[in-house]
Structure formats: C-alpha cells, structure tokens
PDB file of C-alpha atoms in Angstrom:
ATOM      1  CA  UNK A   1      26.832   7.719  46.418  1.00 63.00           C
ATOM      2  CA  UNK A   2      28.615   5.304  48.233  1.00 83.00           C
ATOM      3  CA  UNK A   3      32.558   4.948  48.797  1.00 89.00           C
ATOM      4  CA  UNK A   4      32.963   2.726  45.342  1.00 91.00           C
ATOM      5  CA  UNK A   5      31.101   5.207  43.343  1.00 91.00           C
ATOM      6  CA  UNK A   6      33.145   7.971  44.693  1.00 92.00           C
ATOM      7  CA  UNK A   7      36.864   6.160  44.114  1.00 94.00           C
ATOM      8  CA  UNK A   8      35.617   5.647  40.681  1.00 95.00           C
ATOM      9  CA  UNK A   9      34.392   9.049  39.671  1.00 94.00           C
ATOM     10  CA  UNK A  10      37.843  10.162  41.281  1.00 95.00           C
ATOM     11  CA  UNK A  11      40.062   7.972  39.133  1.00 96.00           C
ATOM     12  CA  UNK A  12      38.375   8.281  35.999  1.00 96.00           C
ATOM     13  CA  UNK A  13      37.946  12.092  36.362  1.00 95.00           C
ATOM     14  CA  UNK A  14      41.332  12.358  35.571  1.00 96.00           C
ATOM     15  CA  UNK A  15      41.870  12.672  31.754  1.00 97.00           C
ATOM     16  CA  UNK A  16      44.704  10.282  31.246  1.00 97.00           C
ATOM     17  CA  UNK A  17      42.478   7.640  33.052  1.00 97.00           C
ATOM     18  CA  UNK A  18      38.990   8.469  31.224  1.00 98.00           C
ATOM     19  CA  UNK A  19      41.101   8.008  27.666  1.00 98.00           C
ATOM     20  CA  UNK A  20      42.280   4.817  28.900  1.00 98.00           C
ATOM     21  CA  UNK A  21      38.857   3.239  29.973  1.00 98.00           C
ATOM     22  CA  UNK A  22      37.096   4.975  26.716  1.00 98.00           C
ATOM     23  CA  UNK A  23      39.962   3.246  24.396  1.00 98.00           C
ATOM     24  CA  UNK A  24      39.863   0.122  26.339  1.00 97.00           C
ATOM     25  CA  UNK A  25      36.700  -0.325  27.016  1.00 97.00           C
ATOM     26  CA  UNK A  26      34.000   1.049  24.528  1.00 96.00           C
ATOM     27  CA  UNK A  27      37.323   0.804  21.394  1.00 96.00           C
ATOM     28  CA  UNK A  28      38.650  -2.674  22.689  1.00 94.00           C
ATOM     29  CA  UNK A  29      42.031  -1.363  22.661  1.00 94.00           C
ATOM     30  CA  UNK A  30      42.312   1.402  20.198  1.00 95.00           C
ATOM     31  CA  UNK A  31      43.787   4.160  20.831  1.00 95.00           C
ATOM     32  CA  UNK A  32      40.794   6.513  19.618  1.00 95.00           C
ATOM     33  CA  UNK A  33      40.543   9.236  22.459  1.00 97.00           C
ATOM     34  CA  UNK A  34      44.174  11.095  23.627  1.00 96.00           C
ATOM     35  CA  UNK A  35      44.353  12.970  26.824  1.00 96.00           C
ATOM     36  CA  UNK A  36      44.654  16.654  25.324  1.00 96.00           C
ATOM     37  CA  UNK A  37      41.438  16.071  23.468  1.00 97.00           C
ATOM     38  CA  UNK A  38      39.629  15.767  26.949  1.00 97.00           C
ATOM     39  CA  UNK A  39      38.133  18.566  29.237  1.00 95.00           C
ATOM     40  CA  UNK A  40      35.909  17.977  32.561  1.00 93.00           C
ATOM     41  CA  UNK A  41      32.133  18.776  31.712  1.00 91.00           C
ATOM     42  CA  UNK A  42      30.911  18.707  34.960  1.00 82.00           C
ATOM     43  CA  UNK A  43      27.163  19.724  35.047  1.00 77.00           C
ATOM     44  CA  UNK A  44      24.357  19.704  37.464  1.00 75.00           C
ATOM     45  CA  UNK A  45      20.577  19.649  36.088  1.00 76.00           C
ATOM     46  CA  UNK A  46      17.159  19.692  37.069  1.00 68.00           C
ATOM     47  CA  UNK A  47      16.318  20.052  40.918  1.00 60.00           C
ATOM     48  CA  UNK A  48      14.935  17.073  42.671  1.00 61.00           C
ATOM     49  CA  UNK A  49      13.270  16.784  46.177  1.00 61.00           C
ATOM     50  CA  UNK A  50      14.437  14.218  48.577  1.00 61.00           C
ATOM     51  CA  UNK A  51      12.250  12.864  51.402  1.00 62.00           C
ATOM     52  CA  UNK A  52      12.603  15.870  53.741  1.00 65.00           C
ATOM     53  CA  UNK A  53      11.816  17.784  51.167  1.00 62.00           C
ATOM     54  CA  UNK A  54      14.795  19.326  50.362  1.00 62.00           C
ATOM     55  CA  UNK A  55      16.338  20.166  47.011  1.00 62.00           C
ATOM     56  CA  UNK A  56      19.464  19.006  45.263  1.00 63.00           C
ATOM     57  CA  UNK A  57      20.782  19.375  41.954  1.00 72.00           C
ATOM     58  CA  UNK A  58      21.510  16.154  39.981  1.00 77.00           C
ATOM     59  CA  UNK A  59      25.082  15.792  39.018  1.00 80.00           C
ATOM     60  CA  UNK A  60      27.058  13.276  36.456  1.00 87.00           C
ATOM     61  CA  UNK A  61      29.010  10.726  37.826  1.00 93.00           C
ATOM     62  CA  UNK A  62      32.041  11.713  34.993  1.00 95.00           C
ATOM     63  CA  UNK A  63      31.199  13.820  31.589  1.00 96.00           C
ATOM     64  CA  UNK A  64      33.850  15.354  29.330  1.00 97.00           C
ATOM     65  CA  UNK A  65      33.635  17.267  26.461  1.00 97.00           C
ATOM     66  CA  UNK A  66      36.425  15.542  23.867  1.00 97.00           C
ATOM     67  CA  UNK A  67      37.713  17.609  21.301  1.00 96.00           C
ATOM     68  CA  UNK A  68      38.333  16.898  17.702  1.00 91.00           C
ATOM     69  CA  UNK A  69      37.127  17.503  14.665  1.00 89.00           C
ATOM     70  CA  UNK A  70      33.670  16.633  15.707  1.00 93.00           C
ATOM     71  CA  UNK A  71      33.277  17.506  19.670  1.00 96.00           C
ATOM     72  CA  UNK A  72      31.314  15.036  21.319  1.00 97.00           C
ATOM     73  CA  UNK A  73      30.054  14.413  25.374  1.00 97.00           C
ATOM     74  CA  UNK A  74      31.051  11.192  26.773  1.00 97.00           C
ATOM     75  CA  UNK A  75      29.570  10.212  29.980  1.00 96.00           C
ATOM     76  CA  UNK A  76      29.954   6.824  33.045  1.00 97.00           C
ATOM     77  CA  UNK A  77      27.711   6.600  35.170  1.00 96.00           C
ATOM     78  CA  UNK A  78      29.190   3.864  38.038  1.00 95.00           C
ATOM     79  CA  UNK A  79      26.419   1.367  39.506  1.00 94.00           C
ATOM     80  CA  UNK A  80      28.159   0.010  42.949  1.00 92.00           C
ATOM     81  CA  UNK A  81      24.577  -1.734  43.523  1.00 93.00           C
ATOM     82  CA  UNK A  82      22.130  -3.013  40.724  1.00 94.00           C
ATOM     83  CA  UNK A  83      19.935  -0.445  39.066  1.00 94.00           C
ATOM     84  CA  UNK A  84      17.346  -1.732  36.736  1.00 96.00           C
ATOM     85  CA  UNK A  85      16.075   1.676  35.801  1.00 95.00           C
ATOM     86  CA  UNK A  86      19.591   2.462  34.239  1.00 95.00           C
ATOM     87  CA  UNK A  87      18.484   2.497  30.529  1.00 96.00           C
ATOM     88  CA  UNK A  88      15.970   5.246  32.049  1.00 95.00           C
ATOM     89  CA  UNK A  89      18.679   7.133  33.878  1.00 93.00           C
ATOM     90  CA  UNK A  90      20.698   7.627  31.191  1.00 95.00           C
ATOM     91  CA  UNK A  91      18.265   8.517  28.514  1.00 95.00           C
ATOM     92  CA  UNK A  92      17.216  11.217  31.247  1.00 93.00           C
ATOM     93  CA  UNK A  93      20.982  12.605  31.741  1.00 93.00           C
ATOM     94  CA  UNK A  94      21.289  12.523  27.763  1.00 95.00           C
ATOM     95  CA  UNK A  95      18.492  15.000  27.582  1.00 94.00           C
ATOM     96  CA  UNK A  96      18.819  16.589  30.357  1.00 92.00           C
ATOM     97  CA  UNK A  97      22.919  17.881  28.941  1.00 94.00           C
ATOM     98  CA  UNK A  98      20.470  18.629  25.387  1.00 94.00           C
ATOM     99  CA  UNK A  99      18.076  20.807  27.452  1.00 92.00           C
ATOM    100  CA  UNK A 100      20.821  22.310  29.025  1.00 92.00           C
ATOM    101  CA  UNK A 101      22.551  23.062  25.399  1.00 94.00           C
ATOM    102  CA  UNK A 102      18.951  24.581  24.104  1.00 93.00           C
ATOM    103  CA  UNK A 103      18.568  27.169  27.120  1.00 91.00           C
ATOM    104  CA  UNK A 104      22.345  28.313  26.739  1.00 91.00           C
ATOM    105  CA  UNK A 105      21.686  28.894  22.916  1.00 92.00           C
ATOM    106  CA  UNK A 106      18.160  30.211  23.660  1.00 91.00           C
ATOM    107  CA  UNK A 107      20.092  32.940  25.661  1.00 88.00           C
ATOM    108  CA  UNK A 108      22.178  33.958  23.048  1.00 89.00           C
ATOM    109  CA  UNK A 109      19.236  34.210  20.107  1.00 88.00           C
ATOM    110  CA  UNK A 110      17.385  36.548  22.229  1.00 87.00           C
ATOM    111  CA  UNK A 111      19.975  38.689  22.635  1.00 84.00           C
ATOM    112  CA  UNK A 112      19.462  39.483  18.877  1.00 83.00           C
ATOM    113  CA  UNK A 113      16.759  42.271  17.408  1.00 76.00           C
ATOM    114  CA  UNK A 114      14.834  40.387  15.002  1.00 82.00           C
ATOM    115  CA  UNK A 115      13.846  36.928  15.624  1.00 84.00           C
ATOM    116  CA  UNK A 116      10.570  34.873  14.765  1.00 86.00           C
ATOM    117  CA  UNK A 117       8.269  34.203  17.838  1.00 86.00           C
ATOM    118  CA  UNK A 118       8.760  30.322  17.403  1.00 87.00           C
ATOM    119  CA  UNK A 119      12.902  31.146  18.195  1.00 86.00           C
ATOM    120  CA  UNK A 120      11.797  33.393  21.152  1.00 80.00           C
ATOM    121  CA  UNK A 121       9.513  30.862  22.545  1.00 84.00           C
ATOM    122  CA  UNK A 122      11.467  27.522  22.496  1.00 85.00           C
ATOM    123  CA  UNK A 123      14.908  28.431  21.690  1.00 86.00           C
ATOM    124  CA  UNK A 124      16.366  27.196  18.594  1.00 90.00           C
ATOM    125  CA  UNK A 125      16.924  28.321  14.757  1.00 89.00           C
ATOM    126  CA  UNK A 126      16.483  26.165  11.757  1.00 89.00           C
ATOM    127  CA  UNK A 127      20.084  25.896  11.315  1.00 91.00           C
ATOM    128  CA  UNK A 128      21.113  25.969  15.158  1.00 92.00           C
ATOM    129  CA  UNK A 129      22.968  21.860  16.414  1.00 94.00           C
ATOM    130  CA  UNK A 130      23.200  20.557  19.530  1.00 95.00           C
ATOM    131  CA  UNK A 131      26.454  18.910  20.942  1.00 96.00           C
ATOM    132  CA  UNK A 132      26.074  15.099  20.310  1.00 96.00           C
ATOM    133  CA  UNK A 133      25.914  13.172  24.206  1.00 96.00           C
ATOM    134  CA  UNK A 134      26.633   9.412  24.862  1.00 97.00           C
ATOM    135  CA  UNK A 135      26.770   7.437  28.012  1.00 97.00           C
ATOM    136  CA  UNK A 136      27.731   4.149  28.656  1.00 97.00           C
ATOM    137  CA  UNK A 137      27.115   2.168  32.314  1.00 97.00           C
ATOM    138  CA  UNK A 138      29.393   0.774  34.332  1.00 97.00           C
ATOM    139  CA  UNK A 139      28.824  -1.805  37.124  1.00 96.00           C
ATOM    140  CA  UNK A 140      31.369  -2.830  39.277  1.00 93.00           C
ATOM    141  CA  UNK A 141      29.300  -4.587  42.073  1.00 89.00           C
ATOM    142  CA  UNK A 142      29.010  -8.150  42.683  1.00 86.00           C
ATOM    143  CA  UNK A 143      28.021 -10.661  40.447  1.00 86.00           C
ATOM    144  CA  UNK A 144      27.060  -9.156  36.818  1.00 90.00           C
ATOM    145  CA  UNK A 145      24.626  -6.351  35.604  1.00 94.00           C
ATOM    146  CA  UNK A 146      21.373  -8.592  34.505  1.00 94.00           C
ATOM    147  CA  UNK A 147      19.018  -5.877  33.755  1.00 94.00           C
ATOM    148  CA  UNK A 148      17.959  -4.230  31.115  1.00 96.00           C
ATOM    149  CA  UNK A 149      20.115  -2.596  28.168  1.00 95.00           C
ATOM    150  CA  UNK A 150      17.503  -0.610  26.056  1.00 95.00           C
ATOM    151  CA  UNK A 151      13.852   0.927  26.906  1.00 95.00           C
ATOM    152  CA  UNK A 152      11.998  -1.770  25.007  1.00 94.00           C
ATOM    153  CA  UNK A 153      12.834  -4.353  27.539  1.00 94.00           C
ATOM    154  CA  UNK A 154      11.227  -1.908  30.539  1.00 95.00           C
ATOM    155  CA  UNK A 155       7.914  -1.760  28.436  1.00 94.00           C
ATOM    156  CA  UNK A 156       5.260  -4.151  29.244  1.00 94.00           C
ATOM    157  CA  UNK A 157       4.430  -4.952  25.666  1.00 92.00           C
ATOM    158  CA  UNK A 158       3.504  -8.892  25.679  1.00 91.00           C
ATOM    159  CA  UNK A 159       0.709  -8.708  23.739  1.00 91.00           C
ATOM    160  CA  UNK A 160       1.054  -5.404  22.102  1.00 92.00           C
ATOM    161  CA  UNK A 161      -0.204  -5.209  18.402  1.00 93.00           C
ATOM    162  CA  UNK A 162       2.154  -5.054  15.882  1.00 92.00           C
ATOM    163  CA  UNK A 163       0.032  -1.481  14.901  1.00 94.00           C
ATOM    164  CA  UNK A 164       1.524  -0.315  17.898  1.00 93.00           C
ATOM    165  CA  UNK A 165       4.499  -1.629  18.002  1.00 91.00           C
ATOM    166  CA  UNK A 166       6.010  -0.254  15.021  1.00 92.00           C
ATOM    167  CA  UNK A 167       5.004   3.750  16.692  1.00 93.00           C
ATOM    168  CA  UNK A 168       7.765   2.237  19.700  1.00 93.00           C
ATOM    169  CA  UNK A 169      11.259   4.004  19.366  1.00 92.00           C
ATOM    170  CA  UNK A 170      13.940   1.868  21.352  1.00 94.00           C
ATOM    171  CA  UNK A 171      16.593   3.623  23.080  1.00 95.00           C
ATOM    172  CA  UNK A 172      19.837   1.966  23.516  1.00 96.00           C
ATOM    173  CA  UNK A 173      22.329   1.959  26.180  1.00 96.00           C
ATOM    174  CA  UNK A 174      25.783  -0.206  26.563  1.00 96.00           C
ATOM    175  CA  UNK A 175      26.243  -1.136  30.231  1.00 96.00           C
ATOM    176  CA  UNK A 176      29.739  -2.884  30.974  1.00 97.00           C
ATOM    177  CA  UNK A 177      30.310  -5.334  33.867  1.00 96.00           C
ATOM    178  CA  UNK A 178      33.649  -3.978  35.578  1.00 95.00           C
ATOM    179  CA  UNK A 179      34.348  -7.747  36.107  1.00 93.00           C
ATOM    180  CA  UNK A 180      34.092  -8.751  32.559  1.00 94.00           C
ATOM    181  CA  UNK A 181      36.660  -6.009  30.980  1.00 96.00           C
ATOM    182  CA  UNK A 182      39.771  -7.200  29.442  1.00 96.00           C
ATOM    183  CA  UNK A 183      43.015  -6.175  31.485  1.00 96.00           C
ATOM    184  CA  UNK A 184      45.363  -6.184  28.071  1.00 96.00           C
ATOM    185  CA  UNK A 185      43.171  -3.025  26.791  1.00 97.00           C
ATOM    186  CA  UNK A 186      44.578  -0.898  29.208  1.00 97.00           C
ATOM    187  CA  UNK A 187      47.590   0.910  29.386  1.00 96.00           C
ATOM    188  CA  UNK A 188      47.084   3.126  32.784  1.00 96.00           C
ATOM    189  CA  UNK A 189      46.860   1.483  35.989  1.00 95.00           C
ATOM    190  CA  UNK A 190      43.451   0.289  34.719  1.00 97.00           C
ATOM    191  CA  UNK A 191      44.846  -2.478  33.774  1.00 96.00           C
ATOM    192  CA  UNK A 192      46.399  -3.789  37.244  1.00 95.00           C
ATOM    193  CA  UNK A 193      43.078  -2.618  38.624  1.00 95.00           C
ATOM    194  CA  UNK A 194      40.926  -4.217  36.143  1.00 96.00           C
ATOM    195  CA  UNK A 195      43.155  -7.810  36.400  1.00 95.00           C
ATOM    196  CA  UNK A 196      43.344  -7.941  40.352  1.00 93.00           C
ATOM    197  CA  UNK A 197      39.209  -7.127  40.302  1.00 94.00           C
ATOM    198  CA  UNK A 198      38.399 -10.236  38.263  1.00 93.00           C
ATOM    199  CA  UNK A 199      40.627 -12.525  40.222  1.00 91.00           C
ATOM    200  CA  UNK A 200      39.913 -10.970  43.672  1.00 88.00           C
ATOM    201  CA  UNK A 201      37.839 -13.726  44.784  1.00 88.00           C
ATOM    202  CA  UNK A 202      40.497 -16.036  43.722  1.00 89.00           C
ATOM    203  CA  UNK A 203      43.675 -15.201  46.454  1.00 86.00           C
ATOM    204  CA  UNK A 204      45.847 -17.790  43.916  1.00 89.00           C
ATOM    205  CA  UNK A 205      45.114 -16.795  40.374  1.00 91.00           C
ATOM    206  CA  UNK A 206      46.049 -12.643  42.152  1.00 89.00           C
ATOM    207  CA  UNK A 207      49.075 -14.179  43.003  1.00 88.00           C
ATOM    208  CA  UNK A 208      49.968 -15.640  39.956  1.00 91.00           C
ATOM    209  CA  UNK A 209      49.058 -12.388  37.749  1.00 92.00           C
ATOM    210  CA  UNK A 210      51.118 -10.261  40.231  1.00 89.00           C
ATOM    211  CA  UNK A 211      54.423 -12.710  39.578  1.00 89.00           C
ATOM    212  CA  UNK A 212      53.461 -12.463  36.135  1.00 93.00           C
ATOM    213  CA  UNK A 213      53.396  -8.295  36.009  1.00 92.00           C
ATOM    214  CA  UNK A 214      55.417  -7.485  39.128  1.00 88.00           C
ATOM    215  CA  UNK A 215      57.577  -5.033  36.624  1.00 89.00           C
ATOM    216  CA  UNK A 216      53.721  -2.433  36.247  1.00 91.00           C
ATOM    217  CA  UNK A 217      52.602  -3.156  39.985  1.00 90.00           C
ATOM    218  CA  UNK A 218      56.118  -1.380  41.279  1.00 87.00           C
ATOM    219  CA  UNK A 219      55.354   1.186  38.817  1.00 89.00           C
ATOM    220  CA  UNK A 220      51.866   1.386  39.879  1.00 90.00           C
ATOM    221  CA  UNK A 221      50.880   5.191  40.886  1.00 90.00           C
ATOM    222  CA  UNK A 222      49.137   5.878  44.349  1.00 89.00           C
ATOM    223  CA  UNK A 223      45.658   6.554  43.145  1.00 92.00           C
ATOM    224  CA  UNK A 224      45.928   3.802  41.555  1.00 92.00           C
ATOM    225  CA  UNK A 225      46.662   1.560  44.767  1.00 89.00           C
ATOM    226  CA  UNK A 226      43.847   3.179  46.564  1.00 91.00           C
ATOM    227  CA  UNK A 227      41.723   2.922  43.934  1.00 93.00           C
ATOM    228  CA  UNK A 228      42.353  -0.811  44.175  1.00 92.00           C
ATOM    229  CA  UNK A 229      42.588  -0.885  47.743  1.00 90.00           C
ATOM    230  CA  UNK A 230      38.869   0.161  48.017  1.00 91.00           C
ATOM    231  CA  UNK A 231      37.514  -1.670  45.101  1.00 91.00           C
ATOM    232  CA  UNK A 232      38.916  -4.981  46.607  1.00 88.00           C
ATOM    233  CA  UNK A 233      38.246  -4.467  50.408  1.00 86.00           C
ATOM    234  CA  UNK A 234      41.277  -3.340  51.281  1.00 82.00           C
ATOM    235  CA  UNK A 235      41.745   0.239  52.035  1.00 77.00           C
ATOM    236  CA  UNK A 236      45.471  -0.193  53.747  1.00 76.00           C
ATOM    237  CA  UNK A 237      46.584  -1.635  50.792  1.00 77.00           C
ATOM    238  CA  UNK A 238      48.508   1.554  50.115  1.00 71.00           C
ATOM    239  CA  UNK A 239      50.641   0.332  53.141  1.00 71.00           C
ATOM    240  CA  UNK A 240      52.606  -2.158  51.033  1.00 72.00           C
ATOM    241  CA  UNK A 241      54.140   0.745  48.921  1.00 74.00           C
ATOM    242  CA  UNK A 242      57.420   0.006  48.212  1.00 70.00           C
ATOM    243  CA  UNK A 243      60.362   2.747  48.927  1.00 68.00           C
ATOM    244  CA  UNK A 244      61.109   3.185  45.655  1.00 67.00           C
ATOM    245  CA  UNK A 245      57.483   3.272  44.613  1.00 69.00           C
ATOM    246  CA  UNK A 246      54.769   1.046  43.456  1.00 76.00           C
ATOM    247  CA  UNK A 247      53.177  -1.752  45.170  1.00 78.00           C
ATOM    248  CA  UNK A 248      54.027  -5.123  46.989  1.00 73.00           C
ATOM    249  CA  UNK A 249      51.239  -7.652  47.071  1.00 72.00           C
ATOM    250  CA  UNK A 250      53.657 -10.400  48.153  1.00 69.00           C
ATOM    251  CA  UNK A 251      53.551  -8.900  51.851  1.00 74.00           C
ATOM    252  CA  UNK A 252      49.713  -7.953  51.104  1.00 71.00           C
ATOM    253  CA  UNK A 253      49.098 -11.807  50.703  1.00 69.00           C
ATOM    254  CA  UNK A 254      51.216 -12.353  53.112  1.00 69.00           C
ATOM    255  CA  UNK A 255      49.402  -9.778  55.726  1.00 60.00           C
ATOM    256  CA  UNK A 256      46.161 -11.612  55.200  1.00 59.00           C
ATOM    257  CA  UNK A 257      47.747 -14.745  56.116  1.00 50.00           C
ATOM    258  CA  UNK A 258      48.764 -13.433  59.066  1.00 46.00           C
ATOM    259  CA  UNK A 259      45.546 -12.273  59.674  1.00 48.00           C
ATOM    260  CA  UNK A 260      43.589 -15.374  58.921  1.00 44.00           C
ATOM    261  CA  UNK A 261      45.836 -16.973  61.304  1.00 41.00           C
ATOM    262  CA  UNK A 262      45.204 -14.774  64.035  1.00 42.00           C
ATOM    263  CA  UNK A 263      41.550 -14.514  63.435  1.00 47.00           C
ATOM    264  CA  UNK A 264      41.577 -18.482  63.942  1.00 43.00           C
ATOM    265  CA  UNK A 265      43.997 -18.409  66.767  1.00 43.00           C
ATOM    266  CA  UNK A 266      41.213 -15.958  68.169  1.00 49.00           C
ATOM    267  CA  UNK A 267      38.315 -18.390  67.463  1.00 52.00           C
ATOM    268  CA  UNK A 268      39.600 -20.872  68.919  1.00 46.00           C
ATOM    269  CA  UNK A 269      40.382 -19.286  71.967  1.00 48.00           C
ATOM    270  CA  UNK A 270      36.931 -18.293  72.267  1.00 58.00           C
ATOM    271  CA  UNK A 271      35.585 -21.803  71.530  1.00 58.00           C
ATOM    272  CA  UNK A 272      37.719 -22.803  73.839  1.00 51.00           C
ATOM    273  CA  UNK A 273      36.266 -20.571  76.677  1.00 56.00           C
ATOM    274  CA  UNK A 274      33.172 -21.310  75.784  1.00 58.00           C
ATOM    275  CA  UNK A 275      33.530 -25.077  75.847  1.00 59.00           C
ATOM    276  CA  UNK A 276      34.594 -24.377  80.108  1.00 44.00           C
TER     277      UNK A 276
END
C-alpha cells in the first residue's frame, strides 16, 4: 500500500470519521450511521504467495461491524492508482468475510452431539444466517475511476447468445471518485478535506473556499491536517497550525509563493551560468 492508502485507512478507521464518509457519501447527507453503532472488524483472510514466494495474509483496507437492529459489515477499499479488477476484488473480500462467518459457525455446530453429516461436512444448519457484507470503492488518485462497476462489464460476452446470457448473474459494486464527493455532506473534517481535494489543482478557487470557511479550518483537528497535507502534496502542511489550534492556509499559500519564487530565482541563476 502506498502512503495515500495508508493516511486514508488511518483517518477513516476512526469511527467518528467512517460515520461521516458512510452518511455523506453512500446517504448523501443523512445522518443514517452514528458513531456508537460502529466497531473495527479488522480481518485477515486467505494466504497468498508473493513473488519470493512468501506468504501473507490479505487484510481490509477499513471494515466495521455497525450495530443496530440489523448488524451489517461495511467495508472501503482505497484505490491510490487505477484498478480495473476492483469489481473482482471486492466480490472476493465479500466472500471471503462469508467464508470466514461459515468456518466460525461450523466450529460451534460441531461442538454439538447430534448433527447430520451434511452440517459436519460444510458447516451450516437450515436455519443458521450469515452477517450481511457490503463494500463500496473509493479512488482518490488522479483523474477519475473509468473502469468497470459490476462483473458483467469484465466478461467478454459480445456475441454471447441470449440462452446464455440469461444463466449470467451480475454483481454490483459502487466505486466513488474522491474528487467528485460533495464537501456540504460532511460534518467531520471530511469536509475541509474533501473541498481543498477538488480545488487542489486550482491554487485560487482553495483560496477562495478557505476565506469562505476560515471559522472550520481553525477548528480543523491534526489528523485531519495531515490527512490533507498528504493527500495534496504537502506533508508540512501541519506547520501552519495556528497557536490556538487549527490551520492557516493564508501563510501555506503564501509559503508556496515564496517557494515558487525561489525556485525561479534558482533557475535563473543556473541559466544564467550556463549561458557563460
């Protein structure tokens, strides 16, 4: 995983983040999911050998079980680069959390004395559920995610008779652009994270939105400001925390000026030596 992926599954492993980007993101803005309904569901599956052949569990980027009156999983997994096989991916981690659910409940039936061979053998009782499992993708690299969004559009099926078309079962996946999210859904520091993202290749409109909401970005927590730091290139941001807290991306802006003139002051020094 690379430093983006990491920041991420940081920040939304914390509970009052993961309800904001769940309400904000997947609800638009409703306040479906609270924070004491959340618990970390961390979970590593089925061994995989890398080229030295070595062996390493597969982990979930973020998974937490949220309570209610129906429990349910809810996974991320974070693309920092463009994975077309993501559909694929998550279908896998989806099962792979049901496997693991059938081998902890196949434990407990064969702990009792009279069971039928078919419960022995492969786990479950008539009457025994599994804990429902949904993931949604989220890419936060450059451009936009382009690929595909269910199974159906991985299949080579120009062609295909309709006979054997209709035996095809799609599977479904949503897959968010970090880029294309809506700041106002947010009530964490999501929201300054999610607003400075989309305009970060824009120095003016990052300006403007910082006069606009300079009240949240001096209330703006410090995982917050690294998060953002990293996400945007600029891992010292965290060095414009004010005293009294929160951040100051006047003398950010203003540091990269600086910058830019030096860097030119510096180029032109060199063109200069190179032109005696």
């Amino acid at each position: 995983m690379g430093e983006v992926n990491n920041v991420l599954c940081d920040y939304l492993g914390m509970p009052i983040h993961y309800a904001d980007f769940w309400n904000g993101t997947v609800f638009r803005g409703k306040r479906r999911i609270k924070i004491w309904q959340l618990e970390r569901h961390d979970r590593e599956y089925y061994k995989l050998k890398n080229k030295k052949g070595k062996t390493g569990n597969v982990r979930r980027d973020v998974q937490m079980h949220c309570k209610g009156k129906k429990d349910v999983l809810l996974g991320v997994e974070i693309m920092e680069v463009l994975d077309y096989t993501m559909p694929v991916r998550i279908m896998d981690y989806n099962v792979q959390e049901l496997q693991r659910q059938i081998k902890d409940i196949k434990q407990k039936n064969r702990m009792e004395k009279k069971i039928s061979p078919g419960v022995y053998l492969y786990g479950l009782k008539k009457t025994d559920k599994l804990l429902p499992v949904h993931t949604v993708g989220l890419y936060c690299g450059e451009g936009i995610y382009d690929g595909p969004n269910c199974i159906m559009d991985m299949l080579d099926i120009d062609g295909l008779g309709l006979e054997y078309r209709k035996l095809l079962k799609d599977y479904h996946v949503k897959i968010y652009n970090l880029r294309d999210l809506q700041e106002e859904n947010y009530e964490t520091g999501l929201r300054e994270i999610v607003a400075i993202v989309k305009r970060s290749r824009d120095r003016e409109a990052m300006k403007a939105y910082y006069r606009e909401n300079m009240e949240r970005f001096r209330q703006l927590d410090e995982i917050s400001i690294d998060t953002l730091g990293v996400l945007i290139g600029k891992k010292d941001l965290k060095l414009f925390s004010q005293e009294e807290g929160g951040l100051d991306m006047c003398k950010a802006f203003e540091d990269e000026r600086e910058e830019g003139r030096e860097e030119g002051r510096e180029e032109g020094r060199e063109e200069g030596r190179e032109e005696g």
